[in-house]
Amino acid sequence: MFPASCLQRLRASTLGIGTALSRSRFTRQQALTIARHSSSNATPKARPSNYWIGLIVASGVVGYAFGTRRNALQNLYTASASEPKYGSPAEFEQAIKELQGSFDSEDVVSTDPEDLRIHGFSENDHHTGAPHSVVVYPRSTEDVVKVVKVATKYRMPVTPFSGGTNLEGACRGVGGICVDMSSMDKILAIHEADSDLVCQPGIGWMDINEALAQKGIPLFFPLDPGPGATIGGMMSTGCSGTNAVRYGTAKGEWFLNATVVLPSGEVIKTRQRARKSSAGFDTTKLFIGAEGTLGIITEVTIRLAPVLPTTVAIVQFPDVKRATEAVIDVMNRGVGIQCVELCDSEFMRSVNLYGASQRTYPEKDSLFFKFQGPTPTALAETAKVVKEVVKKHGGTGFELARTDREARDLWADRKNALYSGVALVEGSTGWSTDVCVPVSNLPQLVYETKQDLAELGLVSTIVGHVGDGNFHALLLFRNEEELTIAREAVRRMVKRAIKLDGTCTGEHGVGIGKRDYLYEELGEGTVELMRTIKQTLDPLGLFNPGKLYPDKKTKQ
């Protein structure tokens, strides 16, 4: 349900979309042409609230300074004429004062240096950034609208912030406003009969599932990325997790609708709550994976799934190739598999070194299975079939959890991948990255990557959601020299995955770290279409600038 002014802008952009698809670049002249169309098509009534929409400028993002807040703001102000021009440092200071006067609580707006640092940087990624100028903690959709209107008035960049796991730098600071959604963390409605739930974006998926369990509602939200992930961030990055082999990803049908504040300050709801709809293309999906570059999500309706009994098994293999072949065979049997995780020999060694497990594992390439079924009998039948299949492919030591507690402990050892991985190298830091390929290409990807890492002298653990070809590596480094080597290893890994008909990012998002690979993976026409949509909705380039969209076509 787009407002009329938004629909007019979309109609006016049709020329630009066609040009972007048929030509190699979306030029400044084309952008100005669209601006004239947009201005001429706008109704007199709509123009005052959307005045800046007519001023679409050429694409691109400014270069950001690293270091002090003043330097970051100065670089934003001195952007070249061909790039979006942001407000001056003085205008930014005025914007902060206006934000401070817009809310009735001092806790909503923060300029505390430590708060700015925490929100502008991340221990989970190794990309560049700058401190934010201010952090705002909205409590409602109306609060977000206030922030967006101030940002537009003073041409101040806006970076949404949710769980902050930030593995590819999507929340990195750029010297503007950080909108932290953590105060909007409520469940608004539970529709048990419809198996859905309405919530705000700052609530965590684990909190939702815990609340459902406490209420005795036998439903859960099945997407399961890192434990700190929130619904807003999960939707914005198109996340998944270990359950993807059974339940798919965020880009499936788990997000039914969303309320979004657009860069114009308008509020839209992408669709109704019905389970399915043929009412035009799915505007909800426009914001899934957009990483806050097209709007700020303030409310979401999510689908829920029934809670079914599960148990866990583990089995070892001579090599990754035979383990992957076993998984393909198992999946084709149609038995109840909720998760199947590949953990290489280095990972299993790290679990033993970490010492949190109740057992000592054989240090071999291994598979962790989570079986799912309506009854204990169904689980036993699935386990029987899987045991027979993996044996055919060289699997040994098949072990099925005997109790629920043992199943939880086994699965916890897999989920502790980050913490156990760094135990391999004392004093090290881990760079967690991921790619994804068709399942049949996964053995080649793992083999060539392990060979490459050995040649580069890097220690790494490798785990993967092998049921859908998603491959994760934790690269360990101790100093800047090794960090440089790790960057090169990631670049090679991405190139290798794309060559194998895969993707540069399976579930971590694009952010800063993967954006320059999109031309190679998706093709110029597709990327330019994405950029055209971005320019149509956010002509001033204020929303999460420098993320997701490549500045220009670059060779990696």
XYZ file of C-alpha atoms in Angstrom:
556
model
C 0.000 0.000 0.000
C 2.299 2.731 -1.281
C 1.289 6.377 -0.805
C 0.394 8.234 -4.004
C 3.571 10.304 -3.950
C 5.699 7.166 -3.733
C 3.823 5.601 -6.657
C 4.421 8.721 -8.728
C 8.143 8.495 -8.061
C 8.164 4.829 -9.045
C 6.339 5.600 -12.312
C 8.785 8.395 -13.028
C 11.711 6.030 -12.552
C 10.586 3.554 -15.248
C 12.764 5.268 -17.848
C 15.784 4.974 -15.564
C 15.206 1.280 -14.875
C 14.978 0.485 -18.585
C 18.126 2.488 -19.312
C 20.023 0.803 -16.482
C 19.154 -2.608 -17.858
C 20.119 -1.804 -21.450
C 23.247 0.272 -20.909
C 26.441 -0.249 -18.988
C 26.118 2.730 -16.628
C 23.394 4.815 -15.020
C 24.686 8.287 -15.916
C 24.238 11.616 -14.186
C 22.262 12.907 -17.176
C 19.819 10.008 -16.848
C 19.395 10.773 -13.156
C 18.635 14.409 -13.924
C 16.135 13.310 -16.590
C 14.320 11.204 -14.007
C 14.384 14.165 -11.615
C 12.583 16.326 -14.187
C 9.970 13.593 -14.809
C 9.476 13.140 -11.066
C 9.013 16.872 -10.534
C 6.561 17.279 -13.409
C 4.426 14.292 -12.362
C 4.119 15.267 -8.698
C 0.814 16.804 -7.637
C 0.942 20.287 -6.051
C -0.403 18.835 -2.819
C 2.246 16.119 -2.618
C 5.209 18.302 -3.483
C 5.886 20.054 -0.105
C 6.295 16.776 1.821
C 8.376 15.232 -0.950
C 10.292 18.230 -2.268
C 13.687 16.581 -2.093
C 12.480 13.552 -4.062
C 12.664 15.604 -7.238
C 16.328 16.322 -6.678
C 17.678 12.894 -7.671
C 21.425 13.151 -8.172
C 23.909 10.773 -9.728
C 24.781 7.550 -8.000
C 27.781 6.855 -5.781
C 28.751 7.404 -2.188
C 31.262 9.765 -0.644
C 34.646 8.723 0.641
C 34.654 8.521 4.382
C 37.418 9.555 6.732
C 38.761 7.212 9.368
C 39.519 8.565 12.818
C 37.899 11.534 14.509
C 34.318 12.571 14.186
C 35.276 16.015 12.809
C 37.389 14.538 10.033
C 34.568 12.162 9.101
C 32.074 15.021 8.876
C 34.475 17.204 6.885
C 34.961 14.511 4.272
C 31.223 14.044 3.979
C 30.830 17.793 3.422
C 33.536 18.048 0.753
C 32.166 15.320 -1.550
C 32.519 16.087 -5.254
C 29.654 17.558 -7.253
C 28.952 14.215 -8.939
C 28.205 12.530 -5.609
C 25.398 13.078 -3.083
C 26.269 16.203 -1.098
C 25.765 15.923 2.632
C 25.383 18.663 5.182
C 28.291 20.564 6.673
C 29.712 19.865 10.152
C 27.831 22.912 11.420
C 24.567 21.602 9.958
C 25.204 18.215 11.547
C 25.661 19.869 14.926
C 22.375 21.727 14.409
C 20.683 18.435 13.487
C 21.886 16.880 16.751
C 20.454 19.811 18.726
C 17.141 19.449 16.930
C 17.079 15.706 17.661
C 17.790 16.377 21.334
C 14.838 18.780 21.427
C 12.487 16.393 19.631
C 12.151 13.789 22.377
C 10.899 13.999 25.950
C 13.631 11.759 27.371
C 17.374 12.348 27.493
C 17.924 8.616 27.010
C 16.699 8.730 23.400
C 19.592 10.769 21.933
C 23.221 10.048 22.844
C 26.512 11.685 21.895
C 28.539 9.803 24.486
C 31.918 8.952 22.860
C 31.832 5.340 24.013
C 28.285 4.930 22.699
C 29.400 6.304 19.327
C 32.386 3.958 19.263
C 30.392 0.844 20.144
C 27.855 1.556 17.420
C 30.351 2.652 14.776
C 32.773 -0.243 15.044
C 32.491 -3.976 15.619
C 34.641 -6.703 17.081
C 33.014 -9.117 14.637
C 34.299 -7.626 11.388
C 37.562 -6.232 10.082
C 36.389 -3.501 7.736
C 36.922 0.242 7.914
C 34.515 2.820 9.300
C 34.173 6.055 11.250
C 32.379 7.047 14.454
C 28.740 8.037 14.216
C 27.917 11.636 15.170
C 24.914 10.676 17.279
C 22.967 7.578 18.338
C 19.171 7.718 18.588
C 17.045 5.075 20.366
C 13.511 5.407 18.915
C 10.586 3.844 20.757
C 7.976 3.935 17.985
C 7.440 4.315 14.262
C 6.625 7.972 14.899
C 10.024 8.447 16.555
C 11.747 6.995 13.503
C 9.823 9.407 11.259
C 11.104 12.310 13.384
C 14.675 11.120 12.952
C 14.313 10.690 9.194
C 12.823 14.169 8.757
C 15.705 15.755 10.660
C 18.189 13.706 8.634
C 16.598 14.867 5.367
C 16.456 18.498 6.497
C 20.186 18.566 7.274
C 21.246 15.939 4.678
C 22.665 13.666 7.368
C 23.401 9.943 6.714
C 21.296 7.409 8.636
C 22.588 3.958 9.650
C 20.063 1.520 11.167
C 21.442 -0.678 13.954
C 19.827 -3.842 15.268
C 21.647 -6.822 16.817
C 25.037 -5.454 15.780
C 26.605 -8.802 14.822
C 27.758 -6.936 11.731
C 29.961 -9.606 10.109
C 30.354 -7.700 6.831
C 30.360 -4.145 8.191
C 26.709 -3.322 7.449
C 26.429 -1.210 10.634
C 29.795 0.536 10.329
C 29.678 4.253 11.063
C 29.927 6.976 8.422
C 29.743 10.078 10.593
C 25.965 10.507 10.696
C 22.954 9.297 12.705
C 22.852 5.745 14.045
C 19.278 4.592 14.671
C 19.472 1.859 17.323
C 16.252 -0.167 17.315
C 16.896 -1.974 20.613
C 14.162 -0.025 22.456
C 11.596 -1.327 19.949
C 11.715 -4.930 21.172
C 8.111 -5.865 21.878
C 5.851 -8.688 20.714
C 2.716 -6.825 19.618
C 0.381 -9.727 18.850
C 0.438 -13.532 18.713
C -2.039 -15.236 16.383
C -1.676 -18.864 17.407
C -4.493 -20.065 15.156
C -2.791 -18.445 12.152
C 0.737 -19.469 13.175
C 2.064 -15.914 12.979
C 3.289 -13.161 15.255
C 3.595 -9.371 14.996
C 6.639 -7.778 16.594
C 8.997 -4.818 16.586
C 12.410 -5.141 14.896
C 14.601 -4.951 17.990
C 13.451 -8.245 19.496
C 15.719 -11.279 19.177
C 14.608 -14.519 17.566
C 15.662 -16.401 20.695
C 13.528 -14.070 22.852
C 10.516 -14.766 20.640
C 10.952 -18.519 20.904
C 11.469 -18.313 24.654
C 8.306 -16.219 25.052
C 6.282 -18.715 23.006
C 7.591 -21.606 25.088
C 6.769 -19.818 28.360
C 3.208 -19.240 27.155
C 2.871 -22.931 26.290
C 2.370 -22.189 22.596
C 3.820 -25.100 20.576
C 5.185 -22.849 17.795
C 8.581 -21.302 17.060
C 10.368 -19.020 14.598
C 12.744 -21.389 12.799
C 15.392 -19.054 11.350
C 18.410 -19.404 13.633
C 21.477 -17.260 12.894
C 23.794 -16.069 15.701
C 22.242 -15.870 19.175
C 22.371 -12.052 19.258
C 20.460 -11.570 15.993
C 17.249 -9.529 16.024
C 14.278 -9.667 13.676
C 15.096 -6.336 12.005
C 18.672 -7.326 11.289
C 17.654 -10.814 10.176
C 15.211 -9.389 7.667
C 17.639 -6.717 6.498
C 20.448 -9.176 5.773
C 18.351 -12.037 4.395
C 19.737 -14.358 7.067
C 19.311 -18.083 7.604
C 21.255 -20.477 9.868
C 21.538 -24.167 10.635
C 17.792 -24.773 10.077
C 17.937 -23.588 6.458
C 18.050 -27.115 5.039
C 14.548 -27.721 6.459
C 13.013 -24.242 6.705
C 14.829 -22.158 4.110
C 16.009 -18.574 4.603
C 14.638 -15.105 5.315
C 14.044 -14.736 1.592
C 11.426 -17.465 1.763
C 7.976 -16.782 3.227
C 8.867 -16.251 6.883
C 8.341 -12.478 6.781
C 4.702 -11.851 5.819
C 4.778 -8.056 5.907
C 6.674 -5.095 7.275
C 5.992 -1.516 8.296
C 8.779 0.644 6.892
C 9.771 4.300 7.167
C 11.032 5.362 3.745
C 13.800 7.936 3.197
C 11.043 10.463 2.349
C 9.625 10.063 5.869
C 6.537 8.257 4.553
C 5.347 5.127 6.361
C 4.206 2.128 4.340
C 2.954 -1.354 5.148
C 4.102 -3.779 2.475
C 1.020 -6.060 2.493
C -1.730 -7.523 4.711
C -1.355 -10.432 7.134
C -2.815 -13.130 4.858
C -0.512 -16.121 4.401
C -0.293 -15.526 0.642
C -1.174 -12.804 -1.843
C -1.113 -12.257 -5.605
C -1.595 -8.494 -5.262
C 1.296 -7.367 -7.437
C 4.947 -8.080 -6.824
C 6.042 -8.749 -3.258
C 7.151 -5.415 -1.833
C 8.043 -7.101 1.460
C 10.938 -8.795 -0.300
C 12.198 -5.436 -1.544
C 13.411 -4.798 2.005
C 14.704 -8.319 2.723
C 18.442 -8.141 2.167
C 18.404 -4.371 1.551
C 20.456 -3.779 4.741
C 18.589 -0.612 5.672
C 19.462 1.168 2.422
C 15.834 1.528 1.278
C 14.014 2.156 4.559
C 13.926 1.498 8.294
C 11.797 -1.461 9.393
C 9.653 -0.677 12.439
C 7.192 -3.599 12.585
C 7.154 -7.120 11.141
C 4.724 -10.025 10.884
C 6.551 -13.353 10.943
C 5.351 -16.880 10.271
C 5.754 -19.562 12.916
C 6.271 -23.323 12.590
C 5.123 -26.164 14.868
C 7.606 -27.430 17.437
C 8.427 -31.079 16.696
C 10.579 -33.591 18.582
C 14.249 -33.650 17.548
C 17.417 -35.546 18.318
C 21.066 -35.321 17.229
C 23.616 -37.734 15.754
C 27.271 -37.453 14.725
C 29.365 -39.484 12.269
C 32.959 -39.273 10.964
C 34.265 -39.568 7.378
C 37.637 -40.100 5.663
C 37.234 -36.802 3.779
C 34.841 -33.976 2.931
C 33.995 -35.404 -0.491
C 32.501 -38.580 0.909
C 30.723 -36.678 3.680
C 29.065 -34.409 1.115
C 28.084 -37.334 -1.091
C 26.466 -38.955 1.936
C 24.434 -35.799 2.631
C 23.156 -35.634 -0.963
C 22.107 -39.280 -0.710
C 20.399 -38.737 2.663
C 18.502 -35.647 1.479
C 17.205 -37.518 -1.542
C 15.662 -40.172 0.751
C 13.114 -37.616 2.016
C 13.631 -38.444 5.699
C 13.144 -35.925 8.517
C 16.330 -33.832 8.504
C 16.156 -30.453 10.231
C 19.892 -29.675 10.092
C 23.050 -31.255 8.728
C 26.369 -29.589 9.524
C 29.814 -30.321 8.110
C 32.675 -29.766 10.569
C 36.211 -30.317 9.333
C 38.987 -32.060 11.265
C 40.450 -28.732 12.454
C 37.096 -27.755 13.896
C 36.822 -31.032 15.767
C 40.344 -30.508 17.106
C 39.374 -27.024 18.278
C 36.361 -28.400 20.194
C 38.681 -30.762 22.057
C 41.134 -27.931 22.814
C 38.411 -25.522 23.929
C 37.396 -27.973 26.643
C 33.759 -26.969 27.058
C 32.427 -30.240 25.680
C 31.489 -33.226 27.799
C 33.356 -35.534 25.400
C 36.495 -35.918 23.328
C 35.808 -36.236 19.606
C 37.709 -38.113 16.883
C 39.555 -35.364 14.985
C 38.129 -36.227 11.580
C 35.830 -34.542 9.073
C 32.414 -35.013 10.651
C 28.704 -34.503 10.120
C 26.273 -33.379 12.815
C 22.668 -34.338 12.014
C 19.575 -32.997 13.723
C 16.610 -35.276 13.026
C 13.030 -34.060 13.270
C 9.753 -35.963 13.353
C 6.291 -36.015 14.922
C 7.006 -39.039 17.144
C 9.949 -40.879 18.724
C 9.228 -43.735 16.320
C 9.660 -41.383 13.338
C 12.988 -40.165 14.746
C 14.188 -43.747 15.178
C 13.224 -44.588 11.575
C 15.096 -41.539 10.266
C 18.175 -42.444 12.296
C 18.095 -45.980 10.924
C 17.954 -44.803 7.300
C 20.727 -42.234 7.811
C 22.995 -44.736 9.541
C 22.683 -47.123 6.594
C 23.306 -44.381 4.010
C 26.377 -42.846 5.658
C 27.935 -46.283 6.088
C 27.779 -46.757 2.303
C 29.835 -43.556 1.913
C 32.547 -44.466 4.402
C 30.941 -43.022 7.520
C 32.123 -44.498 10.821
C 31.372 -44.068 14.507
C 27.718 -43.160 13.965
C 26.386 -42.112 17.363
C 22.802 -41.160 18.197
C 22.039 -39.137 21.320
C 20.419 -41.319 23.936
C 18.669 -38.517 25.851
C 17.418 -34.991 25.222
C 20.240 -33.666 27.404
C 22.851 -35.503 25.351
C 21.301 -34.133 22.139
C 21.477 -30.581 23.504
C 25.127 -31.048 24.506
C 26.082 -32.422 21.090
C 24.391 -29.545 19.312
C 25.960 -26.995 21.662
C 29.402 -28.216 20.584
C 28.524 -27.381 16.987
C 27.010 -23.990 17.889
C 30.129 -22.990 19.851
C 32.097 -22.810 16.595
C 33.388 -19.252 17.047
C 34.546 -19.679 20.621
C 36.144 -23.065 20.156
C 37.786 -22.065 16.861
C 40.024 -19.382 18.352
C 41.416 -21.980 20.779
C 43.570 -23.338 17.926
C 45.948 -20.354 17.996
C 46.708 -18.673 21.307
C 46.162 -14.918 21.258
C 44.433 -14.997 17.873
C 41.434 -13.144 16.473
C 38.980 -14.814 14.135
C 37.652 -13.495 10.831
C 34.356 -15.249 10.141
C 33.306 -15.299 6.498
C 30.990 -17.341 4.337
C 30.197 -18.226 0.728
C 27.684 -20.654 -0.779
C 27.740 -22.987 -3.806
C 25.530 -25.757 -5.211
C 25.887 -28.712 -2.847
C 27.598 -30.888 -5.456
C 30.363 -28.275 -5.781
C 30.992 -28.022 -2.036
C 33.737 -30.729 -1.865
C 35.799 -28.914 -4.514
C 35.333 -25.586 -2.715
C 36.396 -27.025 0.645
C 39.346 -28.944 -0.810
C 40.740 -25.997 -2.770
C 40.182 -23.570 0.101
C 41.963 -25.787 2.626
C 44.851 -26.193 0.173
C 44.984 -22.430 -0.350
C 44.946 -21.667 3.381
C 47.786 -24.119 3.967
C 49.871 -22.422 1.266
C 49.154 -19.007 2.793
C 50.098 -20.273 6.258
C 46.725 -19.513 7.858
C 45.029 -21.684 10.464
C 41.277 -21.969 9.998
C 38.286 -24.029 11.011
C 35.665 -24.846 8.404
C 32.016 -25.544 9.083
C 29.145 -25.612 6.667
C 25.414 -25.965 6.370
C 26.196 -28.764 3.950
C 22.544 -29.450 3.156
C 22.368 -26.158 1.237
C 26.033 -25.713 0.253
C 26.783 -22.885 2.701
C 30.440 -22.799 3.688
C 31.903 -20.899 6.678
C 35.570 -20.344 7.456
C 37.035 -18.855 10.634
C 40.425 -17.439 9.640
C 42.760 -16.925 12.591
C 45.337 -14.119 12.715
C 47.507 -12.450 15.377
C 48.867 -9.279 13.770
C 48.436 -6.871 10.858
C 50.615 -8.953 8.559
C 48.454 -12.029 9.084
C 45.316 -9.885 8.743
C 46.503 -8.810 5.288
C 46.963 -12.466 4.363
C 43.477 -13.248 5.677
C 41.990 -10.528 3.449
C 43.638 -12.131 0.434
C 42.365 -15.560 1.496
C 38.804 -14.220 1.663
C 39.152 -12.666 -1.790
C 40.323 -15.973 -3.265
C 37.553 -17.864 -1.497
C 34.895 -15.559 -2.928
C 36.310 -15.756 -6.454
C 36.411 -19.546 -6.179
C 32.786 -19.732 -5.022
C 31.511 -17.482 -7.803
C 33.402 -19.551 -10.373
C 31.591 -22.619 -8.992
C 28.210 -21.011 -9.703
C 27.933 -19.769 -6.139
C 27.610 -16.543 -4.181
C 29.977 -14.252 -2.280
C 27.709 -14.362 0.772
C 25.408 -17.175 1.838
C 23.877 -15.540 4.904
C 26.172 -12.843 6.360
C 24.960 -10.066 4.077
C 26.922 -7.760 1.776
C 27.712 -4.659 3.826
C 31.155 -3.289 3.023
C 33.028 -6.571 2.826
C 31.290 -8.181 -0.155
C 29.813 -5.298 -2.170
C 32.568 -5.109 -4.790
C 31.901 -8.695 -5.869
C 28.304 -8.100 -6.925
C 29.039 -7.087 -10.514
C 30.935 -10.326 -11.080
C 28.297 -12.470 -9.389
C 25.039 -10.861 -10.530
C 26.000 -9.080 -13.720
C 26.020 -5.385 -14.470
C 22.357 -5.146 -15.472
C 21.135 -6.656 -12.201
C 23.370 -4.461 -10.044
C 22.356 -1.340 -11.962
C 18.688 -2.253 -11.455
C 19.340 -2.478 -7.700
C 21.098 0.896 -7.797
C 18.204 2.440 -9.747
C 15.707 1.276 -7.092
C 17.998 2.715 -4.419
C 18.220 6.074 -6.221
C 14.445 6.182 -6.689
C 13.619 5.605 -3.026
C 16.651 7.393 -1.559
C 17.730 10.085 -4.043
C 19.837 11.915 -1.464
C 21.741 8.727 -0.644
C 21.182 9.114 3.102
C 20.210 5.582 4.126
C 23.183 3.420 5.147
C 25.494 4.885 2.482
C 28.540 2.944 1.364
C 26.901 -0.431 1.988
C 25.551 -3.107 -0.374
C 25.835 -1.155 -3.643
C 29.254 -1.063 -5.358
C 30.540 2.452 -6.004
C 31.547 1.442 -9.508
C 32.473 -1.660 -11.452
C 35.795 -2.805 -10.046
C 38.025 -5.769 -10.732
C 38.770 -7.968 -7.713
